Amino acid sequence: MSRIAYVNGAYQRHTDAAVHIEDRGFQFADGVYEVCEIRHGFIVDLTRHLNRLDRSLREIRIAWPMTRTALVVVIREVLRRNRIRNGLFYIQVTRGAARRDHVFPAEGTPSTLVVTAKRTDASLIARKNAVGIRAITVPENRWDRVDVKTVGLLANVLARQAAKEEGAQEAIFVEPDGTVKEGAATNVWIVDRDGTLRTRHADHGILRGITRTTLMDVAASVGIDIEERAFSVEDMLAAREVFITAATSICFPVVAINGKVIANGHPGSVSQKIREAFFDIAEKTAI
Ligand code: PDD
């Protein structure tokens, strides 16, 4: 079965699907995106992901490429055509194709919409949950509007690659004063030495992850208090537990950072409890 992608009004074979060479996503990273999990045939947290897409589009002044209802029809169709029961879908909206010029193109230039989907490897995810992952820290070098989910991810790409080259799976951005920001594609959490579950406040300094938001509902449902308070690399290295969250992974335990083992080097119980309760609490939309 060949994979199918949606591009600007047409469902195409994934291998043939393409946008124009002067698409502003390609030329300027002038676009935004969303990644959303599909589990057991349900879209997880669709409303929150579409709400964030709406915010991202408004923040960088790109018009919705179609109505929200129509976009949900397209998403469902892409998922059905690719027979996805467990996986991810990806939406990208750019400011469209136009002769290269930094200023916005003429009023009425249609925005570009791409929707793709892929299956995920459940056994790989299970293995990472069972043994945990390793991370490194890297200096924060991104612009100060990382709360907008733009496709301008060069710093994130270089950070993840640096992690890979050091035998780790995630890179964690750190401010010059040692304050932890977030991962290259994840939010970061600790259970601190006092047993408090903490993640930094979401301002313009990090992406307000949808998994992060839903995790707060999950924690409340299982009776775990959360503090939205910044922490340092030192706090993180001394934590009882460290884990990262994203729609692609829900909640991966981090067992070593910069080669230093966290706690006893095994995944902790808080992340496990949260992961187990996550799907029950999250919003589920049937495909
Ligand atoms: N990334 N922070 C950054 C920088 C991210 O790129 C992501 C997600 C998150 C977590 O957000 P959410 O819980 O909504 O997935 C935090 C996606 C998965 C990606 O780029 O593939």
mmCIF file of C-alpha atoms and ligand atoms in Angstrom:
data_model
loop_
_atom_site.group_PDB
_atom_site.id
_atom_site.type_symbol
_atom_site.label_atom_id
_atom_site.label_comp_id
_atom_site.label_asym_id
_atom_site.label_seq_id
_atom_site.Cartn_x
_atom_site.Cartn_y
_atom_site.Cartn_z
ATOM 1 C CA MET A 1 0.000 0.000 0.000
ATOM 2 C CA SER A 2 1.505 3.386 -0.942
ATOM 3 C CA ARG A 3 1.438 6.289 1.472
ATOM 4 C CA ILE A 4 -0.861 9.192 0.614
ATOM 5 C CA ALA A 5 -0.306 12.872 1.390
ATOM 6 C CA TYR A 6 -2.681 15.814 1.053
ATOM 7 C CA VAL A 7 -1.181 18.852 -0.714
ATOM 8 C CA ASN A 8 -3.207 21.949 -1.581
ATOM 9 C CA GLY A 9 -6.490 20.286 -2.479
ATOM 10 C CA ALA A 10 -5.291 16.897 -3.755
ATOM 11 C CA TYR A 11 -4.556 13.494 -2.241
ATOM 12 C CA GLN A 12 -1.328 12.325 -3.849
ATOM 13 C CA ARG A 13 1.085 9.442 -3.589
ATOM 14 C CA HIS A 14 3.568 10.388 -0.889
ATOM 15 C CA THR A 15 6.505 9.812 -3.228
ATOM 16 C CA ASP A 16 5.096 12.251 -5.823
ATOM 17 C CA ALA A 17 3.699 14.907 -3.459
ATOM 18 C CA ALA A 18 5.475 18.289 -3.714
ATOM 19 C CA VAL A 19 5.097 22.013 -3.168
ATOM 20 C CA HIS A 20 6.389 24.810 -5.380
ATOM 21 C CA ILE A 21 10.116 25.710 -5.255
ATOM 22 C CA GLU A 22 9.133 29.246 -4.272
ATOM 23 C CA ASP A 23 6.940 28.118 -1.431
ATOM 24 C CA ARG A 24 7.701 30.426 1.478
ATOM 25 C CA GLY A 25 8.001 27.440 3.785
ATOM 26 C CA PHE A 26 10.960 26.299 1.676
ATOM 27 C CA GLN A 27 12.397 29.784 1.070
ATOM 28 C CA PHE A 28 11.993 31.378 4.505
ATOM 29 C CA ALA A 29 10.636 28.733 6.931
ATOM 30 C CA ASP A 30 7.585 31.021 6.779
ATOM 31 C CA GLY A 31 5.064 28.558 8.130
ATOM 32 C CA VAL A 32 3.735 26.684 11.121
ATOM 33 C CA TYR A 33 2.988 23.058 11.895
ATOM 34 C CA GLU A 34 1.355 20.583 14.232
ATOM 35 C CA VAL A 35 2.108 16.958 15.106
ATOM 36 C CA CYS A 36 -0.660 14.917 16.699
ATOM 37 C CA GLU A 37 -0.764 11.354 17.990
ATOM 38 C CA ILE A 38 -3.140 8.626 16.825
ATOM 39 C CA ARG A 39 -3.672 5.791 19.247
ATOM 40 C CA HIS A 40 -5.971 2.763 18.910
ATOM 41 C CA GLY A 41 -7.793 4.510 16.065
ATOM 42 C CA PHE A 42 -8.370 7.775 17.944
ATOM 43 C CA ILE A 43 -6.849 11.207 17.391
ATOM 44 C CA VAL A 44 -5.409 12.360 20.720
ATOM 45 C CA ASP A 45 -6.125 15.944 21.843
ATOM 46 C CA LEU A 46 -7.298 17.143 18.429
ATOM 47 C CA THR A 47 -9.078 20.225 19.818
ATOM 48 C CA ARG A 48 -5.997 21.459 21.652
ATOM 49 C CA HIS A 49 -3.745 20.867 18.642
ATOM 50 C CA LEU A 50 -6.103 22.786 16.340
ATOM 51 C CA ASN A 51 -6.411 25.574 18.897
ATOM 52 C CA ARG A 52 -2.617 25.879 18.966
ATOM 53 C CA LEU A 53 -2.485 25.835 15.156
ATOM 54 C CA ASP A 54 -4.989 28.689 15.174
ATOM 55 C CA ARG A 55 -2.819 30.627 17.628
ATOM 56 C CA SER A 56 0.372 29.982 15.631
ATOM 57 C CA LEU A 57 -1.320 31.147 12.416
ATOM 58 C CA ARG A 58 -2.605 34.298 14.089
ATOM 59 C CA GLU A 59 0.762 35.080 15.674
ATOM 60 C CA ILE A 60 2.520 35.075 12.296
ATOM 61 C CA ARG A 61 -0.498 36.402 10.360
ATOM 62 C CA ILE A 62 -1.188 33.517 7.980
ATOM 63 C CA ALA A 63 -4.811 32.894 6.990
ATOM 64 C CA TRP A 64 -6.361 29.483 7.661
ATOM 65 C CA PRO A 65 -6.034 27.528 4.397
ATOM 66 C CA MET A 66 -9.596 26.190 4.812
ATOM 67 C CA THR A 67 -12.175 26.072 7.570
ATOM 68 C CA ARG A 68 -11.396 24.129 10.689
ATOM 69 C CA THR A 69 -14.206 21.688 9.889
ATOM 70 C CA ALA A 70 -12.806 21.088 6.413
ATOM 71 C CA LEU A 71 -9.327 20.530 7.853
ATOM 72 C CA VAL A 72 -10.676 17.836 10.165
ATOM 73 C CA VAL A 73 -12.254 16.142 7.124
ATOM 74 C CA VAL A 74 -8.857 16.206 5.364
ATOM 75 C CA ILE A 75 -7.028 14.865 8.438
ATOM 76 C CA ARG A 76 -9.497 11.984 8.772
ATOM 77 C CA GLU A 77 -9.219 11.204 5.081
ATOM 78 C CA VAL A 78 -5.406 11.129 5.208
ATOM 79 C CA LEU A 79 -5.545 8.836 8.247
ATOM 80 C CA ARG A 80 -8.075 6.535 6.550
ATOM 81 C CA ARG A 81 -6.197 6.395 3.253
ATOM 82 C CA ASN A 82 -2.981 5.513 5.100
ATOM 83 C CA ARG A 83 -4.802 3.063 7.398
ATOM 84 C CA ILE A 84 -3.293 4.590 10.504
ATOM 85 C CA ARG A 85 -4.431 3.108 13.827
ATOM 86 C CA ASN A 86 -1.300 4.043 15.806
ATOM 87 C CA GLY A 87 0.929 6.815 14.553
ATOM 88 C CA LEU A 88 1.094 10.526 13.929
ATOM 89 C CA PHE A 89 -0.262 13.109 11.569
ATOM 90 C CA TYR A 90 1.612 16.209 10.526
ATOM 91 C CA ILE A 91 0.051 19.462 9.304
ATOM 92 C CA GLN A 92 2.066 22.260 7.771
ATOM 93 C CA VAL A 93 0.650 25.609 6.697
ATOM 94 C CA THR A 94 2.896 28.153 4.962
ATOM 95 C CA ARG A 95 2.344 31.657 3.618
ATOM 96 C CA GLY A 96 2.104 30.141 0.144
ATOM 97 C CA ALA A 97 4.192 30.314 -3.017
ATOM 98 C CA ALA A 98 5.292 33.662 -4.427
ATOM 99 C CA ARG A 99 8.303 35.274 -6.107
ATOM 100 C CA ARG A 100 11.008 35.456 -3.449
ATOM 101 C CA ASP A 101 10.651 38.663 -1.440
ATOM 102 C CA HIS A 102 10.940 38.958 2.320
ATOM 103 C CA VAL A 103 7.755 40.993 2.711
ATOM 104 C CA PHE A 104 4.408 39.185 2.679
ATOM 105 C CA PRO A 105 3.113 38.203 -0.775
ATOM 106 C CA ALA A 106 0.122 39.946 -2.361
ATOM 107 C CA GLU A 107 -3.160 39.796 -0.483
ATOM 108 C CA GLY A 108 -5.067 36.698 -1.542
ATOM 109 C CA THR A 109 -1.995 34.497 -2.175
ATOM 110 C CA PRO A 110 -3.301 31.107 -1.046
ATOM 111 C CA SER A 111 -1.526 29.551 1.916
ATOM 112 C CA THR A 112 -0.021 26.111 1.368
ATOM 113 C CA LEU A 113 -1.484 23.171 3.284
ATOM 114 C CA VAL A 114 0.207 19.789 3.605
ATOM 115 C CA VAL A 115 -1.137 16.909 5.706
ATOM 116 C CA THR A 116 0.804 13.655 6.058
ATOM 117 C CA ALA A 117 0.563 10.674 8.377
ATOM 118 C CA LYS A 118 2.796 7.828 9.424
ATOM 119 C CA ARG A 119 2.725 4.786 11.633
ATOM 120 C CA THR A 120 4.848 4.642 14.760
ATOM 121 C CA ASP A 121 6.906 1.735 16.002
ATOM 122 C CA ALA A 122 5.168 0.673 19.227
ATOM 123 C CA SER A 123 8.002 -1.676 20.202
ATOM 124 C CA LEU A 124 10.614 1.103 19.920
ATOM 125 C CA ILE A 125 8.484 3.382 22.113
ATOM 126 C CA ALA A 126 7.966 0.569 24.643
ATOM 127 C CA ARG A 127 11.717 -0.039 24.758
ATOM 128 C CA LYS A 128 12.459 3.648 25.403
ATOM 129 C CA ASN A 129 9.862 3.672 28.171
ATOM 130 C CA ALA A 130 11.305 0.536 29.737
ATOM 131 C CA VAL A 131 14.958 1.577 29.750
ATOM 132 C CA GLY A 132 14.737 5.371 29.490
ATOM 133 C CA ILE A 133 16.621 7.710 27.195
ATOM 134 C CA ARG A 134 19.786 9.799 27.475
ATOM 135 C CA ALA A 135 19.975 13.556 26.980
ATOM 136 C CA ILE A 136 22.597 16.267 26.704
ATOM 137 C CA THR A 137 22.333 19.964 27.502
ATOM 138 C CA VAL A 138 23.051 22.632 24.888
ATOM 139 C CA PRO A 139 23.110 26.443 25.109
ATOM 140 C CA GLU A 140 19.824 28.135 24.161
ATOM 141 C CA ASN A 141 20.423 29.792 20.807
ATOM 142 C CA ARG A 142 16.890 30.163 19.389
ATOM 143 C CA TRP A 143 14.838 33.297 18.820
ATOM 144 C CA ASP A 144 12.589 34.476 21.636
ATOM 145 C CA ARG A 145 9.261 33.409 20.091
ATOM 146 C CA VAL A 146 9.656 29.654 20.348
ATOM 147 C CA ASP A 147 6.097 29.607 21.745
ATOM 148 C CA VAL A 148 5.005 29.813 18.095
ATOM 149 C CA LYS A 149 5.228 26.389 16.467
ATOM 150 C CA THR A 150 7.040 27.505 13.330
ATOM 151 C CA VAL A 151 8.859 25.260 10.882
ATOM 152 C CA GLY A 152 12.025 27.310 11.520
ATOM 153 C CA LEU A 153 13.724 24.533 13.471
ATOM 154 C CA LEU A 154 17.378 24.773 12.468
ATOM 155 C CA ALA A 155 18.642 25.233 16.034
ATOM 156 C CA ASN A 156 16.495 22.275 17.133
ATOM 157 C CA VAL A 157 17.822 20.147 14.275
ATOM 158 C CA LEU A 158 21.447 20.930 15.148
ATOM 159 C CA ALA A 159 20.790 20.280 18.839
ATOM 160 C CA ARG A 160 19.184 16.869 18.175
ATOM 161 C CA GLN A 161 22.022 15.940 15.868
ATOM 162 C CA ALA A 162 24.553 16.927 18.552
ATOM 163 C CA ALA A 163 22.656 14.661 20.968
ATOM 164 C CA LYS A 164 22.747 11.798 18.497
ATOM 165 C CA GLU A 165 26.478 12.230 17.947
ATOM 166 C CA GLU A 166 26.974 11.951 21.712
ATOM 167 C CA GLY A 167 24.895 8.781 21.929
ATOM 168 C CA ALA A 168 21.847 10.574 23.367
ATOM 169 C CA GLN A 169 18.281 10.935 22.123
ATOM 170 C CA GLU A 170 17.368 14.482 23.195
ATOM 171 C CA ALA A 171 19.126 17.833 23.623
ATOM 172 C CA ILE A 172 17.888 20.168 26.346
ATOM 173 C CA PHE A 173 18.246 23.917 25.812
ATOM 174 C CA VAL A 174 19.690 25.796 28.781
ATOM 175 C CA GLU A 175 19.878 29.543 29.361
ATOM 176 C CA PRO A 176 23.249 31.172 30.209
ATOM 177 C CA ASP A 177 22.322 31.265 33.924
ATOM 178 C CA GLY A 178 21.774 27.481 33.929
ATOM 179 C CA THR A 179 17.963 27.565 33.780
ATOM 180 C CA VAL A 180 16.438 24.691 31.824
ATOM 181 C CA LYS A 181 14.199 25.653 28.888
ATOM 182 C CA GLU A 182 12.929 22.612 26.937
ATOM 183 C CA GLY A 183 14.106 19.832 24.677
ATOM 184 C CA ALA A 184 14.768 20.134 20.945
ATOM 185 C CA ALA A 185 11.282 18.674 20.364
ATOM 186 C CA THR A 186 9.952 18.050 23.878
ATOM 187 C CA ASN A 187 9.075 19.732 27.177
ATOM 188 C CA VAL A 188 11.123 18.792 30.243
ATOM 189 C CA TRP A 189 9.863 17.756 33.686
ATOM 190 C CA ILE A 190 11.521 16.783 36.959
ATOM 191 C CA VAL A 191 10.445 15.212 40.204
ATOM 192 C CA ASP A 192 12.689 17.289 42.425
ATOM 193 C CA ARG A 193 14.532 16.249 45.590
ATOM 194 C CA ASP A 194 11.437 17.139 47.644
ATOM 195 C CA GLY A 195 9.268 14.904 45.464
ATOM 196 C CA THR A 196 7.519 17.791 43.663
ATOM 197 C CA LEU A 197 6.667 17.372 39.996
ATOM 198 C CA ARG A 198 7.902 20.495 38.234
ATOM 199 C CA THR A 199 8.027 21.965 34.760
ATOM 200 C CA ARG A 200 8.952 25.502 33.855
ATOM 201 C CA HIS A 201 6.199 28.047 33.273
ATOM 202 C CA ALA A 202 5.111 28.403 29.635
ATOM 203 C CA ASP A 203 5.783 31.902 28.414
ATOM 204 C CA HIS A 204 7.441 32.958 25.183
ATOM 205 C CA GLY A 205 10.514 30.958 26.239
ATOM 206 C CA ILE A 206 9.175 27.483 25.424
ATOM 207 C CA LEU A 207 6.519 25.843 23.320
ATOM 208 C CA ARG A 208 3.392 25.223 25.395
ATOM 209 C CA GLY A 209 3.219 21.513 24.596
ATOM 210 C CA ILE A 210 -0.205 19.963 24.229
ATOM 211 C CA THR A 211 1.115 16.861 25.988
ATOM 212 C CA ARG A 212 2.331 19.189 28.756
ATOM 213 C CA THR A 213 -1.152 20.711 29.115
ATOM 214 C CA THR A 214 -2.952 17.350 29.095
ATOM 215 C CA LEU A 215 -0.383 15.922 31.500
ATOM 216 C CA MET A 216 -1.573 18.526 33.996
ATOM 217 C CA ASP A 217 -5.102 17.094 33.725
ATOM 218 C CA VAL A 218 -3.679 13.583 34.081
ATOM 219 C CA ALA A 219 -1.624 14.508 37.158
ATOM 220 C CA ALA A 220 -4.681 16.065 38.777
ATOM 221 C CA SER A 221 -6.693 12.898 38.091
ATOM 222 C CA VAL A 222 -4.104 10.651 39.739
ATOM 223 C CA GLY A 223 -3.564 13.027 42.655
ATOM 224 C CA ILE A 224 -0.114 14.398 41.778
ATOM 225 C CA ASP A 225 0.515 18.121 42.376
ATOM 226 C CA ILE A 226 2.440 20.100 39.771
ATOM 227 C CA GLU A 227 4.470 23.241 40.220
ATOM 228 C CA GLU A 228 5.116 25.426 37.179
ATOM 229 C CA ARG A 229 8.485 26.714 38.314
ATOM 230 C CA ALA A 230 11.810 26.982 36.547
ATOM 231 C CA PHE A 231 14.661 24.691 37.560
ATOM 232 C CA SER A 232 18.378 24.638 36.899
ATOM 233 C CA VAL A 233 20.619 22.018 35.321
ATOM 234 C CA GLU A 234 21.866 21.341 38.842
ATOM 235 C CA ASP A 235 18.292 20.692 40.081
ATOM 236 C CA MET A 236 17.739 18.426 37.089
ATOM 237 C CA LEU A 237 20.885 16.378 37.682
ATOM 238 C CA ALA A 238 19.942 15.961 41.340
ATOM 239 C CA ALA A 239 16.284 15.111 40.622
ATOM 240 C CA ARG A 240 14.533 11.892 41.619
ATOM 241 C CA GLU A 241 13.150 11.676 38.096
ATOM 242 C CA VAL A 242 13.492 13.515 34.805
ATOM 243 C CA PHE A 243 11.197 12.969 31.842
ATOM 244 C CA ILE A 244 10.305 14.642 28.564
ATOM 245 C CA THR A 245 6.927 14.989 26.880
ATOM 246 C CA ALA A 246 5.695 15.424 23.316
ATOM 247 C CA ALA A 247 2.894 14.146 21.121
ATOM 248 C CA THR A 248 5.421 11.809 19.501
ATOM 249 C CA SER A 249 6.473 10.129 22.723
ATOM 250 C CA ILE A 250 3.961 11.146 25.429
ATOM 251 C CA CYS A 251 6.395 10.730 28.294
ATOM 252 C CA PHE A 252 9.918 9.283 28.003
ATOM 253 C CA PRO A 253 11.983 8.833 31.176
ATOM 254 C CA VAL A 254 15.471 10.388 31.007
ATOM 255 C CA VAL A 255 18.000 8.255 32.878
ATOM 256 C CA ALA A 256 21.249 10.100 32.102
ATOM 257 C CA ILE A 257 22.149 13.686 31.192
ATOM 258 C CA ASN A 258 25.596 14.703 29.920
ATOM 259 C CA GLY A 259 26.714 11.205 30.878
ATOM 260 C CA LYS A 260 25.605 11.640 34.499
ATOM 261 C CA VAL A 261 23.133 9.068 35.776
ATOM 262 C CA ILE A 262 19.839 10.447 37.156
ATOM 263 C CA ALA A 263 18.816 8.938 40.523
ATOM 264 C CA ASN A 264 19.335 5.151 40.285
ATOM 265 C CA GLY A 265 19.536 5.190 36.489
ATOM 266 C CA HIS A 266 16.133 3.564 35.984
ATOM 267 C CA PRO A 267 12.829 5.074 34.817
ATOM 268 C CA GLY A 268 10.860 6.499 37.735
ATOM 269 C CA SER A 269 7.380 5.693 38.984
ATOM 270 C CA VAL A 270 5.809 9.137 38.430
ATOM 271 C CA SER A 271 6.372 9.168 34.672
ATOM 272 C CA GLN A 272 5.117 5.596 34.476
ATOM 273 C CA LYS A 273 1.942 6.402 36.412
ATOM 274 C CA ILE A 274 1.265 9.413 34.229
ATOM 275 C CA ARG A 275 1.929 7.548 31.014
ATOM 276 C CA GLU A 276 -0.449 4.760 32.007
ATOM 277 C CA ALA A 277 -3.263 7.208 32.790
ATOM 278 C CA PHE A 278 -2.640 9.537 29.843
ATOM 279 C CA PHE A 279 -4.823 8.001 27.147
ATOM 280 C CA ASP A 280 -7.827 7.639 29.483
ATOM 281 C CA ILE A 281 -7.777 11.344 30.329
ATOM 282 C CA ALA A 282 -6.790 12.850 26.955
ATOM 283 C CA GLU A 283 -9.476 13.883 24.469
ATOM 284 C CA LYS A 284 -10.086 11.082 21.941
ATOM 285 C CA THR A 285 -11.640 11.723 18.532
ATOM 286 C CA ALA A 286 -12.558 8.680 16.451
ATOM 287 C CA ILE A 287 -11.035 8.652 12.971
HETATM 288 N N1 PDD B 1 7.525 18.790 18.765
HETATM 289 N N2 PDD B 1 8.880 21.787 22.582
HETATM 290 C C1 PDD B 1 9.285 21.737 21.298
HETATM 291 C C2 PDD B 1 10.410 22.621 20.866
HETATM 292 C C3 PDD B 1 8.643 20.876 20.396
HETATM 293 O O1 PDD B 1 9.035 20.857 19.105
HETATM 294 C C4 PDD B 1 7.583 20.040 20.850
HETATM 295 C C5 PDD B 1 6.858 19.108 19.934
HETATM 296 C C6 PDD B 1 7.215 20.107 22.200
HETATM 297 C C7 PDD B 1 6.083 19.279 22.761
HETATM 298 O O2 PDD B 1 4.847 19.712 22.266
HETATM 299 P P1 PDD B 1 3.604 18.724 22.118
HETATM 300 O O3 PDD B 1 3.402 18.115 23.466
HETATM 301 O O4 PDD B 1 2.485 19.588 21.719
HETATM 302 O O5 PDD B 1 3.971 17.694 21.093
HETATM 303 C C8 PDD B 1 7.870 21.001 23.035
HETATM 304 C C9 PDD B 1 6.889 17.977 17.747
HETATM 305 C C10 PDD B 1 6.374 16.689 18.249
HETATM 306 C C11 PDD B 1 7.838 17.854 16.564
HETATM 307 O O6 PDD B 1 8.465 18.842 16.252
HETATM 308 O O7 PDD B 1 7.911 16.795 15.951
#
